[in-house]
Amino acid sequence: MADAASRLTALAEDVLGARFPVRLRAWDGSEAGPAGGPVLIVRERRALRRLLWKPGELGLARAWVAGEIDVEGDLYEVLDKLAGFIWERGEESRSALETVRDPKVRAAAKALLKLAGPFPPPKPPVEEIRGRSGARHSKRRDKQAISHHYDVGNDFYELVLGPSMVYSCAYWTEDGTLEDAQRDKLDLIARKLRLKEGDRLLDVGCGWGSMAIHAAKEYGARAVGITLSREQAAYARKRIADEGLTDRIEIRVQDYRDVVDGPFDAISSIGMAEHVGSVQYREYADILYRLLKPGGRLLNHQIARRPEADEEAYEVDAFIDAYVFPDGELSPMGSTLSTLEEAGFEVRDVEAIREHYALTLRRWVANLEREWDRAVRLTSPGRARIWRLYMAASAVSFERNRIGVNQFLAVKTPDSGASGLPLRSREWTES
């Protein structure tokens, strides 16, 4: 009988219709596939039971989080080479045999059943979100989702994000550090918003307070930051007190739908809109429009996906939904722009900074890998593995243009038509 690695690669090639792209090492120590590169390791054959029960991304994710599959060597290279399987060929279903019609694929699935060992599959890892209650994107459920992602410990986020404590795409120069690039991103947003002394800024999804602190300290603005994470809020308030800025910044644990004390001169929404959801996005844009004074400006910094041929067929990424950002949704850039315009905004500038996010994610992964043992102590082995996979896979997605990130500068232009922006609106690039 052939060894486990050879059998697995042969079965994968039957399913994929192509040569298995990386070397594979199985639980019996056997290896198969191209030599000289990174190795995909299947440590436990129960990983196959997970894949058969949840074919595609969720089965792979559960096996990865549980430590049943791993990578020796360059994780980015493995993710890139397996992209066709991970992102395009995976299909969520109750079992492979119920959905696969191709006789060759059905035969491969049956062979995999024999190789996988006795069913049922193991229980999902404890890090998988459970018990979601309420309607999707209701206030209660959004609070649960935010807590799942952000309330894993500020010490862990310090380890990954570095001193800047900014959890969004940085703005890079050729030779800058992560901290330099994050400072430059915050300053770019402040300049686009044309912040000045005394301006009132609302920072929606304020994280650990970095944008509010930068706006108050460098531009003299008065800032209100809102978040649904109590851990974030506590951390931000301490930073603000240490900076002596408590008279200029207020941090609230508050849903954006509950903000009623406008108007504001400017609003920043940095990596927040991904949590809003398509069914709520128009309401979100309407609320931000209402909270701005006439002539007020919005800077919306948001990850975008590529448009689908059939938008009704779009499904939330299974791994991200179960382990990273529950209920998070990405919209195409054009949809975001249209929704902002429908709410009444005049969109004055769109800047695509996709490559910048890939660079940012690679630095975060490097931070995590450098402090791996500490990261595991602060959270759990499974949580650390989630973050490594999610950030590395996201970096590859940005690099390959599967997803992007854009900054929209929009104005609540008054009836007079005076936008308040300079004739050469991109003067911020010269600062």
Coordinates of C-alpha atoms in Angstrom, one line a residue:
M1 CA 0.0 0.0 0.0
A2 CA 1.3 3.5 -0.9
D3 CA 2.4 5.7 2.0
A4 CA 0.0 8.3 3.3
A5 CA 1.7 11.3 1.7
S6 CA 1.6 9.8 -1.8
R7 CA -2.0 8.7 -1.4
L8 CA -3.0 12.2 -0.2
T9 CA -1.3 14.0 -3.0
A10 CA -2.8 11.6 -5.6
L11 CA -6.3 12.2 -4.2
A12 CA -5.8 16.0 -4.1
E13 CA -4.7 15.9 -7.7
D14 CA -7.8 14.0 -8.7
V15 CA -9.9 16.6 -7.0
L16 CA -8.0 19.7 -8.2
G17 CA -7.3 18.4 -11.7
A18 CA -3.7 19.6 -11.4
R19 CA -0.4 18.7 -9.8
F20 CA -0.3 19.3 -6.1
P21 CA 1.8 22.4 -5.8
V22 CA 3.7 21.9 -2.6
R23 CA 5.5 19.1 -0.8
L24 CA 3.4 17.3 1.7
R25 CA 4.5 15.4 4.8
A26 CA 1.9 13.0 6.4
W27 CA 1.5 11.7 10.0
D28 CA 3.4 8.5 9.1
G29 CA 6.5 10.5 8.2
S30 CA 6.2 9.9 4.5
E31 CA 6.6 12.8 2.0
A32 CA 5.5 13.4 -1.6
G33 CA 5.4 16.3 -4.0
P34 CA 7.9 18.9 -5.3
A35 CA 11.1 19.1 -3.3
G36 CA 13.2 22.1 -2.4
G37 CA 10.5 24.4 -1.0
P38 CA 8.2 24.7 2.0
V39 CA 6.4 21.7 3.3
L40 CA 2.7 21.3 4.2
I41 CA 2.5 19.0 7.2
V42 CA -0.6 16.9 8.1
R43 CA 0.3 15.9 11.6
E44 CA -2.9 14.0 12.4
R45 CA -5.2 12.1 10.2
R46 CA -8.2 13.5 12.0
A47 CA -7.5 16.6 10.0
L48 CA -8.9 14.7 7.0
R49 CA -12.2 14.0 9.0
R50 CA -12.5 17.8 9.5
L51 CA -12.1 18.4 5.8
L52 CA -14.6 15.7 4.8
W53 CA -17.2 17.1 7.2
K54 CA -16.6 20.7 6.2
P55 CA -14.9 20.7 2.8
G56 CA -13.1 23.9 1.9
E57 CA -11.9 26.7 4.1
L58 CA -13.7 26.0 7.4
G59 CA -12.4 22.4 7.6
L60 CA -8.9 23.6 6.8
A61 CA -9.2 26.3 9.4
R62 CA -10.3 24.0 12.1
A63 CA -7.4 21.6 11.4
W64 CA -4.9 24.6 11.4
V65 CA -6.2 26.1 14.6
A66 CA -6.1 22.6 16.3
G67 CA -2.4 22.2 15.2
E68 CA -3.3 19.2 13.0
I69 CA -1.8 20.8 9.9
D70 CA 1.2 23.1 9.8
V71 CA 3.8 24.6 7.5
E72 CA 7.5 24.1 7.6
G73 CA 9.2 27.0 5.8
D74 CA 7.7 30.0 4.0
L75 CA 4.0 30.2 5.0
Y76 CA 3.3 32.9 2.4
E77 CA 4.6 30.7 -0.4
V78 CA 2.4 27.8 0.7
L79 CA -0.6 30.0 0.9
D80 CA 0.1 31.5 -2.5
K81 CA 0.6 28.1 -4.2
L82 CA -2.5 26.6 -2.5
A83 CA -4.6 29.7 -3.3
G84 CA -6.6 27.9 -6.0
F85 CA -7.7 25.3 -3.4
I86 CA -8.1 27.6 -0.4
W87 CA -9.9 30.5 -2.1
E88 CA -11.5 29.2 -5.3
R89 CA -12.2 25.5 -5.0
G90 CA -13.3 25.2 -1.4
E91 CA -17.1 24.7 -1.0
E92 CA -18.9 24.7 2.3
S93 CA -21.4 21.8 2.7
R94 CA -22.5 19.2 5.1
S95 CA -20.4 16.4 3.4
A96 CA -18.4 16.0 0.3
L97 CA -20.4 13.1 -1.0
E98 CA -23.7 15.1 -0.9
T99 CA -22.5 17.7 -3.3
V100 CA -19.8 16.3 -5.5
R101 CA -21.1 14.8 -8.8
D102 CA -17.9 14.2 -10.7
P103 CA -17.2 10.4 -10.6
K104 CA -13.5 11.0 -10.2
V105 CA -14.0 13.4 -7.3
R106 CA -16.5 11.1 -5.7
A107 CA -14.1 8.2 -5.9
A108 CA -11.4 10.4 -4.3
A109 CA -13.7 11.4 -1.5
K110 CA -14.5 7.7 -0.8
A111 CA -10.8 6.9 -0.7
L112 CA -10.2 9.8 1.6
L113 CA -12.9 8.5 3.9
K114 CA -11.0 5.3 4.3
L115 CA -7.7 7.1 4.9
A116 CA -9.3 9.6 7.4
G117 CA -10.3 7.0 10.0
P118 CA -13.5 6.6 12.0
F119 CA -16.1 9.4 12.1
P120 CA -17.4 11.6 13.6
P121 CA -14.8 14.5 13.3
P122 CA -13.4 16.1 16.4
K123 CA -15.3 19.0 17.9
P124 CA -14.4 22.5 16.6
P125 CA -11.5 24.2 18.4
V126 CA -12.6 26.3 21.4
E127 CA -11.5 29.5 19.7
E128 CA -14.4 29.2 17.2
I129 CA -17.2 31.6 17.9
R130 CA -20.3 30.1 19.3
G131 CA -23.7 31.2 20.5
R132 CA -24.3 34.2 18.3
S133 CA -27.7 35.6 19.2
G134 CA -29.9 38.2 17.7
A135 CA -30.3 39.4 14.1
R136 CA -27.1 39.9 12.1
H137 CA -25.8 43.4 12.7
S138 CA -28.2 44.2 15.5
K139 CA -26.6 46.2 18.3
R140 CA -26.5 43.2 20.6
R141 CA -24.9 40.9 18.0
D142 CA -22.4 43.5 16.8
K143 CA -21.3 44.0 20.4
Q144 CA -20.7 40.2 20.7
A145 CA -18.7 40.2 17.5
I146 CA -16.5 43.1 18.5
S147 CA -15.8 41.6 21.9
H148 CA -14.8 38.2 20.3
H149 CA -12.2 39.9 18.1
Y150 CA -10.9 42.8 20.3
D151 CA -11.3 41.6 23.9
V152 CA -8.5 39.1 23.6
G153 CA -6.1 41.1 25.7
N154 CA -4.4 44.5 25.1
D155 CA -1.0 42.9 25.9
F156 CA -1.5 40.6 22.9
Y157 CA -2.3 43.5 20.6
E158 CA 0.7 45.4 21.8
L159 CA 2.8 42.5 20.8
V160 CA 1.4 42.3 17.3
L161 CA 0.8 46.0 16.5
G162 CA 3.8 47.5 18.2
P163 CA 4.0 50.8 20.0
S164 CA 1.6 52.7 17.6
M165 CA -1.3 50.5 18.6
V166 CA -2.9 51.1 15.2
Y167 CA -4.9 48.2 13.8
S168 CA -5.3 49.3 10.2
C169 CA -3.2 49.7 7.1
A170 CA -0.1 51.9 7.5
Y171 CA 1.2 54.4 4.9
W172 CA 4.7 53.4 3.8
T173 CA 7.8 54.9 2.4
E174 CA 10.6 52.8 1.0
D175 CA 12.7 52.6 4.2
G176 CA 10.3 53.5 7.1
T177 CA 9.5 51.6 10.2
L178 CA 6.1 50.3 11.1
E179 CA 5.7 53.1 13.7
D180 CA 6.8 55.7 11.1
A181 CA 4.3 54.3 8.6
Q182 CA 1.4 54.3 11.1
R183 CA 2.2 57.9 12.2
D184 CA 2.2 58.9 8.6
K185 CA -1.2 57.2 8.0
L186 CA -2.7 59.1 10.9
D187 CA -1.2 62.4 9.7
L188 CA -2.4 61.7 6.2
I189 CA -6.0 61.3 7.5
A190 CA -5.7 64.5 9.6
R191 CA -4.5 66.5 6.6
K192 CA -7.2 65.1 4.3
L193 CA -9.8 66.1 6.9
R194 CA -8.1 69.6 7.2
L195 CA -8.1 69.4 11.0
K196 CA -7.3 72.6 12.8
E197 CA -7.4 74.0 16.4
G198 CA -10.7 73.5 18.0
D199 CA -12.3 71.3 15.4
R200 CA -14.6 68.6 16.7
L201 CA -13.7 65.1 15.4
L202 CA -15.7 61.9 15.8
D203 CA -13.5 58.8 15.4
V204 CA -15.8 55.9 14.7
G205 CA -14.3 52.6 15.9
C206 CA -11.5 54.4 17.7
G207 CA -9.5 51.3 18.7
W208 CA -6.9 52.1 21.3
G209 CA -7.2 55.9 20.8
S210 CA -4.3 56.5 18.4
M211 CA -6.2 58.7 15.9
A212 CA -7.9 60.8 18.6
I213 CA -4.6 61.3 20.3
H214 CA -2.8 62.3 17.1
A215 CA -5.6 64.7 16.2
A216 CA -5.6 66.4 19.6
K217 CA -1.9 66.5 20.1
E218 CA -0.7 67.5 16.6
Y219 CA -3.7 69.6 15.4
G220 CA -5.5 70.8 18.5
A221 CA -8.7 69.1 17.7
R222 CA -11.3 68.0 20.3
A223 CA -12.1 64.3 19.7
V224 CA -14.8 61.8 20.6
G225 CA -13.8 58.2 20.1
I226 CA -16.4 55.4 20.1
T227 CA -15.8 51.7 20.4
L228 CA -17.8 48.6 21.5
S229 CA -14.8 47.1 23.2
R230 CA -14.4 47.8 26.9
E231 CA -10.8 46.7 26.8
Q232 CA -10.0 49.1 24.0
A233 CA -11.7 51.9 25.8
A234 CA -9.9 51.4 29.1
Y235 CA -6.6 51.2 27.3
A236 CA -7.3 54.4 25.3
R237 CA -8.4 56.3 28.4
K238 CA -5.1 55.5 30.1
R239 CA -3.1 56.6 27.1
I240 CA -5.0 59.8 26.9
A241 CA -4.5 60.5 30.6
D242 CA -0.7 59.8 30.3
E243 CA -0.6 62.3 27.4
G244 CA -2.4 64.9 29.5
L245 CA -5.2 65.1 26.9
T246 CA -8.3 64.3 29.0
D247 CA -9.6 67.8 28.5
R248 CA -9.6 67.3 24.7
I249 CA -10.6 63.6 24.1
E250 CA -13.5 61.6 25.3
I251 CA -13.7 57.8 24.8
R252 CA -17.1 56.1 24.9
V253 CA -18.2 52.5 24.8
Q254 CA -21.0 53.3 22.3
D255 CA -22.6 52.1 19.1
Y256 CA -22.4 54.5 16.2
R257 CA -26.2 54.3 16.0
D258 CA -26.5 55.9 19.5
V259 CA -24.4 59.0 18.8
V260 CA -26.7 62.0 19.0
D261 CA -24.5 64.9 20.0
G262 CA -23.5 66.2 16.6
P263 CA -22.6 68.2 14.7
F264 CA -19.0 67.4 14.2
D265 CA -16.5 69.2 11.9
A266 CA -15.0 65.9 10.8
I267 CA -15.4 62.2 11.1
S268 CA -12.8 59.5 10.7
S269 CA -13.8 55.9 10.1
I270 CA -10.7 53.8 9.9
G271 CA -11.2 50.0 9.4
M272 CA -14.6 50.3 11.0
A273 CA -17.0 49.9 8.0
E274 CA -16.0 46.3 7.5
H275 CA -18.0 45.5 10.6
V276 CA -21.1 47.3 9.6
G277 CA -22.5 44.9 7.1
S278 CA -24.2 45.4 3.7
V279 CA -27.7 45.5 5.1
Q280 CA -26.7 48.3 7.5
Y281 CA -24.3 50.3 5.3
R282 CA -26.8 52.8 4.0
E283 CA -28.0 53.6 7.5
Y284 CA -24.4 53.9 8.6
A285 CA -23.7 56.4 5.8
D286 CA -26.9 58.3 6.7
I287 CA -26.0 58.6 10.3
L288 CA -22.5 59.9 9.6
Y289 CA -24.0 62.4 7.2
R290 CA -26.4 63.6 9.8
L291 CA -23.7 63.9 12.4
L292 CA -21.6 66.3 10.3
K293 CA -22.1 70.0 10.1
P294 CA -22.6 71.5 6.6
G295 CA -19.2 71.5 5.0
G296 CA -18.0 68.8 7.3
R297 CA -15.7 66.1 6.0
L298 CA -15.6 62.3 6.3
L299 CA -12.5 60.1 5.8
N300 CA -13.6 56.5 5.3
H301 CA -10.7 54.0 5.3
Q302 CA -12.1 50.6 4.3
I303 CA -11.1 47.2 2.9
A304 CA -12.8 46.2 -0.3
R305 CA -13.3 43.0 -2.2
R306 CA -13.4 42.4 -5.9
P307 CA -17.0 42.6 -7.3
E308 CA -18.8 39.3 -8.0
A309 CA -20.4 38.5 -11.3
D310 CA -23.5 37.7 -9.3
E311 CA -23.4 39.9 -6.1
E312 CA -26.3 37.9 -4.7
A313 CA -24.0 34.9 -4.5
Y314 CA -21.4 36.6 -2.3
E315 CA -20.7 34.7 0.9
V316 CA -18.8 35.8 4.0
D317 CA -15.4 34.1 4.2
A318 CA -15.9 31.0 6.4
F319 CA -12.6 31.1 8.3
I320 CA -12.8 34.9 9.0
D321 CA -16.4 34.6 10.1
A322 CA -15.8 31.7 12.5
Y323 CA -12.5 32.8 14.0
V324 CA -11.5 36.4 13.3
F325 CA -14.3 38.9 12.4
P326 CA -17.7 37.4 13.1
D327 CA -20.3 38.9 10.8
G328 CA -17.7 41.0 9.0
E329 CA -18.5 41.8 5.4
L330 CA -16.5 43.4 2.5
S331 CA -18.0 45.4 -0.2
P332 CA -16.7 46.4 -3.6
M333 CA -15.2 49.9 -3.8
G334 CA -17.9 51.0 -6.2
S335 CA -20.7 49.9 -3.9
T336 CA -19.2 52.0 -1.0
L337 CA -18.8 55.0 -3.2
S338 CA -22.4 54.8 -4.5
T339 CA -23.8 54.4 -0.9
L340 CA -21.9 57.4 0.3
E341 CA -23.3 59.4 -2.6
E342 CA -26.8 58.1 -2.0
A343 CA -26.6 59.3 1.6
G344 CA -25.8 62.8 0.3
F345 CA -22.0 63.0 0.4
E346 CA -19.9 64.5 -2.3
V347 CA -17.0 62.1 -2.8
R348 CA -14.0 64.2 -3.5
D349 CA -11.1 61.8 -3.5
V350 CA -10.5 58.0 -3.5
E351 CA -6.9 56.7 -2.8
A352 CA -6.2 53.0 -3.3
I353 CA -3.4 51.8 -1.0
R354 CA -3.6 48.1 -1.4
E355 CA 0.1 47.4 -1.4
H356 CA 0.5 49.3 1.8
Y357 CA -1.7 46.8 3.7
A358 CA 0.4 43.8 2.5
L359 CA 3.5 45.5 3.9
T360 CA 1.7 46.2 7.2
L361 CA 0.5 42.7 7.6
R362 CA 3.9 41.2 7.0
R363 CA 5.3 43.4 9.8
W364 CA 2.5 42.3 12.1
V365 CA 3.2 38.6 11.3
A366 CA 7.0 39.2 11.9
N367 CA 6.1 40.7 15.3
L368 CA 4.0 37.7 16.2
E369 CA 6.5 35.2 15.1
R370 CA 9.3 36.9 16.9
E371 CA 7.3 36.8 20.2
W372 CA 5.5 33.5 19.5
D373 CA 6.0 31.9 23.0
R374 CA 4.7 35.1 24.7
A375 CA 1.8 35.3 22.3
V376 CA 0.8 31.8 23.2
R377 CA 1.0 32.5 26.9
L378 CA -1.1 35.6 26.5
T379 CA -3.9 33.9 24.6
S380 CA -3.7 30.2 23.6
P381 CA -1.9 28.2 21.0
G382 CA -5.0 28.1 18.8
R383 CA -5.5 31.9 19.0
A384 CA -1.9 32.6 18.1
R385 CA -2.2 30.2 15.1
I386 CA -5.4 32.0 14.0
W387 CA -3.7 35.3 13.9
R388 CA -0.7 34.0 12.1
L389 CA -2.8 32.4 9.4
Y390 CA -5.3 35.2 9.0
M391 CA -2.6 37.9 8.7
A392 CA -0.4 36.0 6.4
A393 CA -3.3 34.9 4.1
S394 CA -4.6 38.5 4.1
A395 CA -1.2 39.8 3.0
V396 CA -1.2 37.3 0.1
S397 CA -4.7 38.5 -0.8
F398 CA -3.7 42.1 -0.9
E399 CA -0.5 41.3 -2.9
R400 CA -2.5 39.3 -5.5
N401 CA -5.3 41.9 -5.8
R402 CA -8.0 39.7 -4.3
I403 CA -8.8 42.5 -1.9
G404 CA -7.9 46.1 -1.6
V405 CA -8.1 49.0 0.8
N406 CA -9.2 52.6 -0.1
Q407 CA -9.6 56.0 1.5
F408 CA -12.7 57.9 0.6
L409 CA -12.7 61.7 1.3
A410 CA -16.3 62.9 1.3
V411 CA -17.9 66.2 2.1
K412 CA -21.3 67.2 3.4
T413 CA -21.4 70.0 0.8
P414 CA -23.8 72.8 1.7
D415 CA -26.5 74.2 -0.6
S416 CA -24.1 76.9 -1.6
G417 CA -21.8 74.3 -3.2
A418 CA -18.7 75.5 -1.3
S419 CA -16.9 72.3 -0.4
G420 CA -14.2 74.1 1.6
L421 CA -11.5 72.1 -0.1
P422 CA -8.6 73.7 -2.0
L423 CA -8.6 73.8 -5.8
R424 CA -5.7 71.4 -5.8
S425 CA -7.3 69.0 -3.3
R426 CA -4.4 66.6 -3.1
E427 CA -2.1 69.2 -1.5
W428 CA -1.8 66.8 1.5
T429 CA 0.6 64.7 -0.6
E430 CA 3.0 67.6 -0.6
S431 CA 3.1 68.0 3.2

